[in-house]
Coordinates of C-alpha atoms and ligand atoms in Angstrom, one line a residue:
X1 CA 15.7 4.7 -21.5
X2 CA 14.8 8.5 -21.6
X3 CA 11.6 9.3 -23.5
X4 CA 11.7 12.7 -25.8
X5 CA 9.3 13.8 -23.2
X6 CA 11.6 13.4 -20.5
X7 CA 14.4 15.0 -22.0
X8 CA 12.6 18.3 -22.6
X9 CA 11.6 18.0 -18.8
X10 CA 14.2 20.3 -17.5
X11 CA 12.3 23.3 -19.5
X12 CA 8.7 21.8 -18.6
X13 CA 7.7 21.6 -15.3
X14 CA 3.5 22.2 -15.9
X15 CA 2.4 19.8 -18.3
X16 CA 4.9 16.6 -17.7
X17 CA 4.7 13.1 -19.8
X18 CA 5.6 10.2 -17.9
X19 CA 7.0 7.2 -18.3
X20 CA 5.1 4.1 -17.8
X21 CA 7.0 1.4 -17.5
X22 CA 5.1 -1.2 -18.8
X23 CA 5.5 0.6 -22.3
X24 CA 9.5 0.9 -21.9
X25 CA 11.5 -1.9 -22.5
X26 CA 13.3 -1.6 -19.6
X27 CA 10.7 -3.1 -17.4
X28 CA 13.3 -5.5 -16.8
X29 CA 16.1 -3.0 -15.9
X30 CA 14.0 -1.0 -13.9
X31 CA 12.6 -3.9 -11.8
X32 CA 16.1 -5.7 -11.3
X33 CA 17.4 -1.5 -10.0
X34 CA 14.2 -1.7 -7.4
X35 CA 15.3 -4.8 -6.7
X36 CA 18.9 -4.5 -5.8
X37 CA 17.7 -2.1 -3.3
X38 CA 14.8 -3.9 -1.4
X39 CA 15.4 -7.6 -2.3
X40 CA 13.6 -10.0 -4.3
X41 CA 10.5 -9.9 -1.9
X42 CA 10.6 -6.5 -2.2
X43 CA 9.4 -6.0 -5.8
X44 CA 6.1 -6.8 -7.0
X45 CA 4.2 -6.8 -10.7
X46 CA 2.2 -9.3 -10.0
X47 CA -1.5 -8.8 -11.0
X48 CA -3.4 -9.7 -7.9
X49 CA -0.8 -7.2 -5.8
X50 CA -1.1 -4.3 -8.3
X51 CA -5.0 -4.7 -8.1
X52 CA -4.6 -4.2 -4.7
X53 CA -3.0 -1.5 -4.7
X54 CA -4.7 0.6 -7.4
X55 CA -7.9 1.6 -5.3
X56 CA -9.0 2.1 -1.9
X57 CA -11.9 2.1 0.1
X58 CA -14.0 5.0 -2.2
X59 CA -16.4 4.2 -5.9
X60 CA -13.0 5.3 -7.8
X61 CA -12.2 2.7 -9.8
X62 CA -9.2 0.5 -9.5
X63 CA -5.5 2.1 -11.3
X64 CA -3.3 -0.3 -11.1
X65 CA 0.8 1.1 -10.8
X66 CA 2.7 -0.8 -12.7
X67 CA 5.3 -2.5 -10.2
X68 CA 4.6 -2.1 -6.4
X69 CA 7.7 -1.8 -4.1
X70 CA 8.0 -2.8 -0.3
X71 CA 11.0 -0.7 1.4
X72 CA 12.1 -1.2 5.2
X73 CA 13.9 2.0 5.4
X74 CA 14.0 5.7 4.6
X75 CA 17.4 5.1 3.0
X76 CA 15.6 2.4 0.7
X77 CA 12.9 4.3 0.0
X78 CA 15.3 7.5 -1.1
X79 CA 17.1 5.1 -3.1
X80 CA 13.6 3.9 -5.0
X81 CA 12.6 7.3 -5.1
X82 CA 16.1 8.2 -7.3
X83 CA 15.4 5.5 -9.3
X84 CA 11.8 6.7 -10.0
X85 CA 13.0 10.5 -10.9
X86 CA 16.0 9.0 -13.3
X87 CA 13.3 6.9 -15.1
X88 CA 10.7 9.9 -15.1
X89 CA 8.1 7.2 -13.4
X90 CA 5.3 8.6 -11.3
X91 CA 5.8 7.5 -7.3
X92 CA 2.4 6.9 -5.2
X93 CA 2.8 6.3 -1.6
X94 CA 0.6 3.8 -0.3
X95 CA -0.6 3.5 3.8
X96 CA -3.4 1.1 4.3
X97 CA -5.4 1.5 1.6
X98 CA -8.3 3.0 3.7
X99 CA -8.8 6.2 2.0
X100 CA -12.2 8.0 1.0
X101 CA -10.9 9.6 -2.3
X102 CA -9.3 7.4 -4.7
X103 CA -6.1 8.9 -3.8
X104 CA -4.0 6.0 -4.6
X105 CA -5.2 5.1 -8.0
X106 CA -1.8 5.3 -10.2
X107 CA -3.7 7.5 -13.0
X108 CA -0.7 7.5 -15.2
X109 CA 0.7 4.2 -13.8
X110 CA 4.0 4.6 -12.2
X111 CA 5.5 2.9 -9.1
X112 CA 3.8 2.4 -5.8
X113 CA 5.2 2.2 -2.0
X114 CA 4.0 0.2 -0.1
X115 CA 5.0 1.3 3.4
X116 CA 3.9 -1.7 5.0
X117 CA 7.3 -3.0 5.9
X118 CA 8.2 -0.5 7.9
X119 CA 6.0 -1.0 10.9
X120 CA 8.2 0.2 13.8
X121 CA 7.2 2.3 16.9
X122 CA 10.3 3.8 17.5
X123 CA 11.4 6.4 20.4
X124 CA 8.1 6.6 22.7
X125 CA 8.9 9.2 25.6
X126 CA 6.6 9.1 28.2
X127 CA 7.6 12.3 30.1
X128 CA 7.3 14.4 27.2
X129 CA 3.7 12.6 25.4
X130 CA 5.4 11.8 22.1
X131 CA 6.2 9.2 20.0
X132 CA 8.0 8.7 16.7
X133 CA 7.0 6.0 14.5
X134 CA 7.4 4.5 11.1
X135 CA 4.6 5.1 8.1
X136 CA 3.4 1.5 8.1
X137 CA 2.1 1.7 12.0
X138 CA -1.5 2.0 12.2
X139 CA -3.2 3.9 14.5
X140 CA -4.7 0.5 16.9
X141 CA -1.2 -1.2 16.7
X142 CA 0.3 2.4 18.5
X143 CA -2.1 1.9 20.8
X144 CA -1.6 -1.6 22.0
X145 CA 1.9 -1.3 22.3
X146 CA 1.3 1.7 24.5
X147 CA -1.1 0.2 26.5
X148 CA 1.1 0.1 29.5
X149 CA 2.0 3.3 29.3
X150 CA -0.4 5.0 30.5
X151 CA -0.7 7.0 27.1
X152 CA -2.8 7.1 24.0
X153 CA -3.0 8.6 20.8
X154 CA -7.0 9.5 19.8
X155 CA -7.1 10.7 16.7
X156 CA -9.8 7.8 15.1
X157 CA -10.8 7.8 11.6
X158 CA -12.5 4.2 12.8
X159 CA -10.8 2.6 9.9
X160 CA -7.6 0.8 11.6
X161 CA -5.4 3.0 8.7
X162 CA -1.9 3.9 8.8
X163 CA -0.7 7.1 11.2
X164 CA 1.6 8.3 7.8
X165 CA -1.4 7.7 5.9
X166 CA -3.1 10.0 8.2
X167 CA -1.2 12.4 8.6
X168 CA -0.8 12.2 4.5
X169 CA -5.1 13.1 4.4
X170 CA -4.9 15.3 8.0
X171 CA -7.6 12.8 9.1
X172 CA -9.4 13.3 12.1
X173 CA -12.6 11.5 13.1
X174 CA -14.6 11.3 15.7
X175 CA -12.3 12.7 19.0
X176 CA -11.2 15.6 17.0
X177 CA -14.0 18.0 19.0
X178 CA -11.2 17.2 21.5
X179 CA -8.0 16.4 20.6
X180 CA -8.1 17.5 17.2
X181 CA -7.0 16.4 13.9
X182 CA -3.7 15.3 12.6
X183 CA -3.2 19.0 11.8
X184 CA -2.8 19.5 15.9
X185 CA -1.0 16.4 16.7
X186 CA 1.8 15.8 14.2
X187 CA 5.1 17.4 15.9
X188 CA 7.9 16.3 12.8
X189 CA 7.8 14.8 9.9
X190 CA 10.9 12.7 7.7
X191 CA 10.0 13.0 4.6
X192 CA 11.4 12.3 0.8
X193 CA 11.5 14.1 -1.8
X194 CA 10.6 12.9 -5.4
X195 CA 14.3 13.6 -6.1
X196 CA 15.1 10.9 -3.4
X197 CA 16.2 14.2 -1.1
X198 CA 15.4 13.2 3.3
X199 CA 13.9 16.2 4.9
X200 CA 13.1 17.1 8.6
X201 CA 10.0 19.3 8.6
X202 CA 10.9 20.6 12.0
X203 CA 14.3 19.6 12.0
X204 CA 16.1 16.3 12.6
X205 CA 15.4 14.5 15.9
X206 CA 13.2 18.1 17.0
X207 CA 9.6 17.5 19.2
X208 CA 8.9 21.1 20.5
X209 CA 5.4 21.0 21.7
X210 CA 5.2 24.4 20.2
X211 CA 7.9 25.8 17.7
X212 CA 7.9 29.2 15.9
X213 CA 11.0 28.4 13.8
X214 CA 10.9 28.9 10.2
X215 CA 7.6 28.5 7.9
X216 CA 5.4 25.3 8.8
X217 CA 6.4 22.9 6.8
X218 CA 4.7 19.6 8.7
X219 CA 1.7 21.2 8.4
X220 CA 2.5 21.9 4.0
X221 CA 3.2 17.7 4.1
X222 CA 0.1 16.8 6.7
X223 CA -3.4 16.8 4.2
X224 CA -0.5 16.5 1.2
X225 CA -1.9 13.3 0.1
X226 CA 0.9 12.1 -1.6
X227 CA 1.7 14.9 -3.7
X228 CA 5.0 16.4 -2.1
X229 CA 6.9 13.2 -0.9
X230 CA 6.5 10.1 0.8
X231 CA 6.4 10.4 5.1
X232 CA 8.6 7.9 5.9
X233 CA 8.2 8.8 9.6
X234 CA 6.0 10.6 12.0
X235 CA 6.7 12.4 15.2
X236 CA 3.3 12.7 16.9
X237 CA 1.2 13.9 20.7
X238 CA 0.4 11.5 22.8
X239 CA -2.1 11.8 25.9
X240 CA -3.1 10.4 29.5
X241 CA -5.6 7.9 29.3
X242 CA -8.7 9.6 30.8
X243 CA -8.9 8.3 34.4
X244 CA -13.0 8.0 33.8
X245 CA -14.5 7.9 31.0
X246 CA -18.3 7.9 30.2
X247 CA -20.7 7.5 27.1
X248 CA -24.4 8.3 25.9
X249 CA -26.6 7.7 23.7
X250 CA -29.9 10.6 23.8
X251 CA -32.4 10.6 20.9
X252 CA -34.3 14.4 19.7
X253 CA -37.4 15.6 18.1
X254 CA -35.4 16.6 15.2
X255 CA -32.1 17.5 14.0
X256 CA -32.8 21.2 14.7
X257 CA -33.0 20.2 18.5
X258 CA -30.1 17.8 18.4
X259 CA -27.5 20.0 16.4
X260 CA -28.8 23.2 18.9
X261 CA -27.5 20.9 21.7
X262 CA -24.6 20.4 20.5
X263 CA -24.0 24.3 20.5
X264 CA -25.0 24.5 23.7
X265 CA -23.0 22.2 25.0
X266 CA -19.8 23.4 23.3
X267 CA -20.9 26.9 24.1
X268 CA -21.4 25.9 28.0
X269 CA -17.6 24.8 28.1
X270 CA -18.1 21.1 28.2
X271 CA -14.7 19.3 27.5
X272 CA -17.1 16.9 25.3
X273 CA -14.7 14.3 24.1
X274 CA -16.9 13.1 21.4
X275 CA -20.4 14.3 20.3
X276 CA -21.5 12.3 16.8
X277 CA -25.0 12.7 15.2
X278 CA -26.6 10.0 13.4
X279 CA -30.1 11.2 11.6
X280 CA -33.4 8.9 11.9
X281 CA -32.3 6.6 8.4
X282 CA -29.1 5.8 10.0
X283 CA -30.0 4.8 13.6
X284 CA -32.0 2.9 12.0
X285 CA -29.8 1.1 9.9
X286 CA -27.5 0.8 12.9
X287 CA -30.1 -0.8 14.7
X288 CA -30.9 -3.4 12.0
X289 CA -27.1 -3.9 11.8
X290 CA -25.5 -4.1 15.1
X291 CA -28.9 -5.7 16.4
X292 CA -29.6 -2.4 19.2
X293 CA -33.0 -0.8 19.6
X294 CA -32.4 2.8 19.8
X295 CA -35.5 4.8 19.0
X296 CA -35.2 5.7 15.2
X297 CA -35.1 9.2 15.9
X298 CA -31.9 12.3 15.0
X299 CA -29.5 10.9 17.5
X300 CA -26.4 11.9 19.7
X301 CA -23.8 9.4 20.3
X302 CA -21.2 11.3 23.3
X303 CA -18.7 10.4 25.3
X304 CA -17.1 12.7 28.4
X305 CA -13.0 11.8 29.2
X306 CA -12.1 13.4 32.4
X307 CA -11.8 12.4 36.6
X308 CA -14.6 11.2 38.1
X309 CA -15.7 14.8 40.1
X310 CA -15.4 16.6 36.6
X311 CA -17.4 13.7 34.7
X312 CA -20.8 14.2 37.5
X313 CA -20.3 18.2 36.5
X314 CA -20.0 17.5 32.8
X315 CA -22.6 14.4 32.8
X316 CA -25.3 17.2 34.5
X317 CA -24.7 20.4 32.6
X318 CA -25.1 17.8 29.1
X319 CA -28.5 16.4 30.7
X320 CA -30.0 20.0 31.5
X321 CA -29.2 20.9 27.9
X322 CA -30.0 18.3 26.0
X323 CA -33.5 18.2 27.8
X324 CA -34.0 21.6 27.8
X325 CA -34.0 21.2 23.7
X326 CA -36.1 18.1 24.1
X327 CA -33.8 15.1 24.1
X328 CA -35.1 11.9 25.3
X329 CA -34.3 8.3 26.2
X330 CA -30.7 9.3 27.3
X331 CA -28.7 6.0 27.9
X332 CA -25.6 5.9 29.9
X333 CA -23.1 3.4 29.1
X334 CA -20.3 3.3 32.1
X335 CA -19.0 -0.1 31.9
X336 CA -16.1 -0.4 29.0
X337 CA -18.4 -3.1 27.4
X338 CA -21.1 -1.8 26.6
X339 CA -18.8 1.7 25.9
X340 CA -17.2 -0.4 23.3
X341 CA -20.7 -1.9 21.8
X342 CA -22.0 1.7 21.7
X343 CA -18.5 3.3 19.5
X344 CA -18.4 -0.1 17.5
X345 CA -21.8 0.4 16.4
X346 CA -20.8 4.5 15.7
X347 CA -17.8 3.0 13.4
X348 CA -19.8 0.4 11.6
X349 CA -22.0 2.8 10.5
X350 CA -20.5 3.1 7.3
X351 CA -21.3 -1.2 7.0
X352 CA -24.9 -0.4 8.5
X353 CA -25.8 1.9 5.6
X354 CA -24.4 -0.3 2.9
X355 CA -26.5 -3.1 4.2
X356 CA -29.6 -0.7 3.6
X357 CA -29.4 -2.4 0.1
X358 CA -27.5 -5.4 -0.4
X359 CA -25.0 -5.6 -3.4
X360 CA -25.0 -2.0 -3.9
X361 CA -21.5 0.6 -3.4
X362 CA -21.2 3.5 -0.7
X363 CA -19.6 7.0 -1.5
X364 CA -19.2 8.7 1.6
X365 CA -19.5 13.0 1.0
X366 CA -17.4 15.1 3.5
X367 CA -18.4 18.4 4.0
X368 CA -17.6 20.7 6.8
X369 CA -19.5 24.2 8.0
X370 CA -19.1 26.3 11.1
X371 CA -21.3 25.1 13.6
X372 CA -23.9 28.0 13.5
X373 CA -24.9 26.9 10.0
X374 CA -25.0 22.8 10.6
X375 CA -29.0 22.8 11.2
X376 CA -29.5 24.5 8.1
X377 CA -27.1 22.8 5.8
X378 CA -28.4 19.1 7.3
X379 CA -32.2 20.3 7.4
X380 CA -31.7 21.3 3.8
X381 CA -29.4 17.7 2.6
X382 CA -32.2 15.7 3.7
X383 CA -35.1 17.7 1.7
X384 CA -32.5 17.0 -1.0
X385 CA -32.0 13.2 -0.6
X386 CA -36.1 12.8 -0.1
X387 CA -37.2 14.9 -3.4
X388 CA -33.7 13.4 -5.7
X389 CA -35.1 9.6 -4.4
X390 CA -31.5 9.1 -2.6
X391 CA -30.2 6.7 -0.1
X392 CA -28.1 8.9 2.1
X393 CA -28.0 8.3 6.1
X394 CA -26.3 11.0 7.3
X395 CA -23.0 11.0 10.4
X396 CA -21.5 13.7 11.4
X397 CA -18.5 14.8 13.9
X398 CA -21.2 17.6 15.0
X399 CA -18.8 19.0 17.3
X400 CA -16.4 20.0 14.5
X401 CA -19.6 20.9 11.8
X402 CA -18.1 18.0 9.8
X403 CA -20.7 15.5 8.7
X404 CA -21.6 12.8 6.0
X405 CA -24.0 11.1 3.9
X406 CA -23.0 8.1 3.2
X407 CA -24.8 7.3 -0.5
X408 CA -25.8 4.0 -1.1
X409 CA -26.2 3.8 -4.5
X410 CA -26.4 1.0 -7.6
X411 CA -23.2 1.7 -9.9
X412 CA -25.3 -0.4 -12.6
X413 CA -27.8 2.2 -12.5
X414 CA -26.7 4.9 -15.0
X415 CA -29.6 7.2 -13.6
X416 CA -28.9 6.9 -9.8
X417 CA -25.5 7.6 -10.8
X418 CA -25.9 10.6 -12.1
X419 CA -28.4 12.1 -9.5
X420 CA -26.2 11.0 -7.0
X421 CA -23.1 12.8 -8.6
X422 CA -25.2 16.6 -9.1
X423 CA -26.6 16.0 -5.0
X424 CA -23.1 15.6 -3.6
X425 CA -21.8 18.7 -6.0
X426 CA -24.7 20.5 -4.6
X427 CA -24.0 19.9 -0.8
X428 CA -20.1 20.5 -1.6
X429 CA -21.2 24.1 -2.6
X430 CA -24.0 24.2 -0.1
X431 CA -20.7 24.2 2.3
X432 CA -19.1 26.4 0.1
X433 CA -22.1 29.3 0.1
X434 CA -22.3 28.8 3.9
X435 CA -18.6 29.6 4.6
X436 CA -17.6 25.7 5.1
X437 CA -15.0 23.7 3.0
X438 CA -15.8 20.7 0.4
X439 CA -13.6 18.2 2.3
X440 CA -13.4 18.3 6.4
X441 CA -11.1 15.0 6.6
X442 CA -11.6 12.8 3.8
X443 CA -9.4 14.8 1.2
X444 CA -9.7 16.2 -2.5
X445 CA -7.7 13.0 -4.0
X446 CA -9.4 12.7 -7.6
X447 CA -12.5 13.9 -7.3
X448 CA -13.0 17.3 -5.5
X449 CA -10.4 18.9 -7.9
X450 CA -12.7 21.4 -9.3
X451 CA -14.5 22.1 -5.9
X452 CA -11.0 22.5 -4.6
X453 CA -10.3 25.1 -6.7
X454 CA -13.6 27.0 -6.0
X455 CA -13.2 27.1 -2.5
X456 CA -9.8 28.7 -2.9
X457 CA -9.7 31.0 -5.8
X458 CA -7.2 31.7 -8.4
X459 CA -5.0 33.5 -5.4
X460 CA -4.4 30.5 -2.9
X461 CA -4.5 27.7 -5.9
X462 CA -1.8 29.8 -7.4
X463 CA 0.6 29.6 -4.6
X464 CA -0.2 26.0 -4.1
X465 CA 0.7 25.0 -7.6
X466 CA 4.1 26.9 -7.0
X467 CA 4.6 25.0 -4.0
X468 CA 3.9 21.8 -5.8
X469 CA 6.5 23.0 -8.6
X470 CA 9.2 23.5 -6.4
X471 CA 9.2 20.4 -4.2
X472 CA 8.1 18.4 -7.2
X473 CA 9.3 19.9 -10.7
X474 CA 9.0 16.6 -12.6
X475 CA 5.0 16.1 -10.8
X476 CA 6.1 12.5 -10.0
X477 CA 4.1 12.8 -6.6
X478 CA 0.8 11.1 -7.1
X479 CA -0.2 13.2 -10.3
X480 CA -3.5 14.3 -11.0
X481 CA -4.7 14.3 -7.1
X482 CA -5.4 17.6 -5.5
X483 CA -4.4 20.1 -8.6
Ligands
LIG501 C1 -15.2 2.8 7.3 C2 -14.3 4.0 7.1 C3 -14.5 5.1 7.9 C4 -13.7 6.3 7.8 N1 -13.9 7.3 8.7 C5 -13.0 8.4 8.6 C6 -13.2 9.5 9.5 O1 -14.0 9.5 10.4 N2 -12.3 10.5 9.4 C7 -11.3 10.5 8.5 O2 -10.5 11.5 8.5 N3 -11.2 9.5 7.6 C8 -12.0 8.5 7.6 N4 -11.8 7.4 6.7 C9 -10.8 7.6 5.6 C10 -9.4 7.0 5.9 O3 -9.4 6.0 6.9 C11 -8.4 8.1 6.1 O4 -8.4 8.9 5.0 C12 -7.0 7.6 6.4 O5 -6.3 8.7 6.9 C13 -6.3 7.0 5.2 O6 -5.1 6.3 5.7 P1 -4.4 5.1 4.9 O7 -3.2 4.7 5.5 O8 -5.5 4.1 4.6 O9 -4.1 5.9 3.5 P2 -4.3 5.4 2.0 O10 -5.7 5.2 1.7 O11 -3.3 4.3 1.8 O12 -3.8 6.7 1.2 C14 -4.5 7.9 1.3 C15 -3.7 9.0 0.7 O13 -2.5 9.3 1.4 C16 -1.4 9.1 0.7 N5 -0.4 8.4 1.6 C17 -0.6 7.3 2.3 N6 0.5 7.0 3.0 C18 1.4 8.0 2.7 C19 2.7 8.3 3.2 N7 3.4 7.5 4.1 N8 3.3 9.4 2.7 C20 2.7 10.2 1.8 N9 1.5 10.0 1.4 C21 0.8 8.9 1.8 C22 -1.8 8.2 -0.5 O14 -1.0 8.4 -1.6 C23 -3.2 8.7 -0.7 O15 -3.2 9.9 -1.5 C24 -12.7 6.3 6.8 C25 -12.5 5.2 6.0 C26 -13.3 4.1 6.1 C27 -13.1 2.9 5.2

């Protein structure tokens, strides 16, 4: 069963060959082991089910793992994971399939887990806001089973993906002006090892709301995409469901005027829930889509969480700014209807923009910049878009200086492909030059590897690839994403 390259692995830990196991014989032996650990139904190599699990949501094109495995428990998945390291076969963790980044294409075929099995809300504690749950519990199923509660959890990357999963990208979204990102509001981890080892990243059974013990190591897994071990559970913040809640929809001149409001509101100390910009090609794809008649003008979509005294003093202060920098046409939506309409419109804008051109693929960019610099950087993206001939609405989670264009593009259309590729590099350094990051949310994954490393120099990539060795000396976790 060993390969030569696996029995020189001890000495290499850089440059690793792996096993595929479609190559080995032992396909056979290597299924029946998976299978004596998670049951019959718990082994796939079917076509249709490895299909589905070699891509997500991005343009990357499909990798296919070789088997796909279903475990109902950490101790199952430890077990796979042993398996997996005596075999020398690459492990990719898989959540709902959601991601931005092609981070669960199996580029040297290997094994993938499917979490999905494991869908438990376990130990919710009301008193303290937390909640522990399993990796295949997405973020709306937490939230319908607390709806009685009293409690929520925010953090909304719209697509209804897994919270592991999330935590696994450090997603965020569009309440993160508020609540934050995953970064803020995972308390513990369990996670395995590639070796099959179960670790506590804040210690078994631990949910400090704040903890200076040790180094941070749930904040080393969450935004790990796969590449240190598999989250097998997640201890995570929960919050009081706003006892009012309010929305808007206000249109500007021009982006200048609707990004300088957003300052100012931030700057005024408005506990602004949400505060999303949408530029004049994608209201107007919203429009056509979710059949509203906004004016096709830069737009804020906002919403204020709070009691009903502190709403009237937020609602106010937002009005005088936003007017004093020329917004217009400001709609409230109070009833939870319309409130609903408004965000589902905000969430399908990703559907909207595709349907700007029928039959063709989106590749949403993610770049992030402090605020100060967000006119600049979205006044010059659009010059960019109109002189390259681009399709690129633009979103953004303005409150953070995280924003997208979402490129609609022909994948035939060698040309298109190209220019769209050399814009998207250009706004990633754009970001870059202007003291932002390549990736606020959506991840490296496969193809921000090289931007990666020019964000953090020889220093920091350094001491991640020596993290990376040591948890993971054999790189079974999800090789060739992030380094
Ligand atoms: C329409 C649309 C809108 C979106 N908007 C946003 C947004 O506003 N903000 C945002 O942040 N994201 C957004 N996303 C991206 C996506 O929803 C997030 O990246 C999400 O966190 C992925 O979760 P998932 O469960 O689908 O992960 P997957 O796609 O299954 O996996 C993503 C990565 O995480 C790893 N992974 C998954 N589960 C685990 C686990 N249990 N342990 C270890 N690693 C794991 C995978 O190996 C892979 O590298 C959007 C996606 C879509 C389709």
């Amino acid at each position: 069963m060993l390969s030569a390259a696996r029995r020189l692995l001890p000495h290499v830990s850089r440059v690793v060959q792996h096993s595929s196991v479609r190559q080995e014989h032992s396909l056979k032996e290597v299924v029946s082991a998976f299978r004596s650990v998670c049951g019959e139904d718990g082994v796939s190599t079917g076509e249709s089910v490895r299909q589905q699990h070699g891509k997500d949501e991005s343009v990357h094109r499909c990798r296919p793992p070789d088997v796909v495995v279903f475990p109902r428990c950490v101790e199952e998945v430890s077990a796979l994971a042993k398996i997996c390291n005596r075999h020398n076969l690459p492990i990719i963790p898989f959540g709902t399939g959601t991601g931005l980044e092609g981070g669960v294409g199996a580029l040297k075929g290997g094994v993938c887990f499917s979490l999905r099995k494991m869908d438990k809300v376990l130990d919710v504690h009301q008193e303290d806001f937390d909640v522990t749950v399993e990796p295949g519990v997405t973020r709306k199923a937490l939230n319908s089973y607390l709806r009685d509660t009293g409690l929520w959890f925010p953090v909304d990357p719209g697509a209804d993906a897994s919270l592991c999963g999330m935590a696994a990208t450090s997603a965020s979204g569009t309440n993160a002006v508020h609540y934050g990102t995953m970064r803020e509001n995972v308390l513990n981890l369990e996670v395995v090892l590639a070796d099959g080892t179960i670790v506590h990243t804040a210690g078994k059974g631990r949910r400090p709301r704040k903890s200076v013990a040790g180094y941070n190591l749930t904040n080393l897994f969450v935004g790990s995409e796969g590449t240190l071990g598999i989250i097998t559970k997640a201890t995570l913040r929960l919050y009081g469901i706003p006892e009012a809640v309010v929305s808007a929809v206000c249109s500007f001149p021009s982006v200048q005027a609707a990004v300088d409001s957003t300052v100012h509101i931030l700057q005024a100390g408005v506990p602004i829930a949400r505060i999303e910009f949408l530029d004049d090609v994608m209201i107007d794809a919203c429009n056509k889509f979710s059949s509203l008649s906004y004016p096709v003008m830069p737009t804020l979509f906002l919403e204020f969480h709070g009691t009903e005294n502190s709403l009237n003093e937020q609602v106010r202060t937002t009005e005088e700014i936003t007017s004093a920098n020329g917004g217009a046409d400001f709609q409230w939506a109070l009833d939870e209807e319309t409130r609903a309409r408004l965000w589902k419109a905000r969430h399908d804008a990703w559907y909207a923009g595709l349907a700007l051109r029928p039959g063709c693929k989106a590749y949403a960019t993610d770049v992030c910049v402090p605020l100060s610099r967000l006119p600049n950087i979205i006044v010059e993206t659009k010059e960019d878009l109109i002189q390259n001939r681009l399709t690129g609405p633009i979103a953004g989670h303005v409150g953070d200086g995280n924003f997208h264009c979402l490129m609609v593009l022909d994948p035939d259309d060698s040309d298109e492909v190209q220019r769209v590729h050399l814009f998207t590099e250009r706004l990633a350094r754009r970001a870059l030059a202007l003291e932002g990051t390549c990736t606020g949310e959506h991840g490296v994954g496969l193809g921000k590897r090289a931007l990666l490393r020019e964000e953090m120099g020889p220093g920091a990539m350094g001491v991640m690839q020596s993290l990376k060795e040591t948890l993971d000396p054999r790189n079974l976790m999800n090789p060739g994403k992030v380094l």
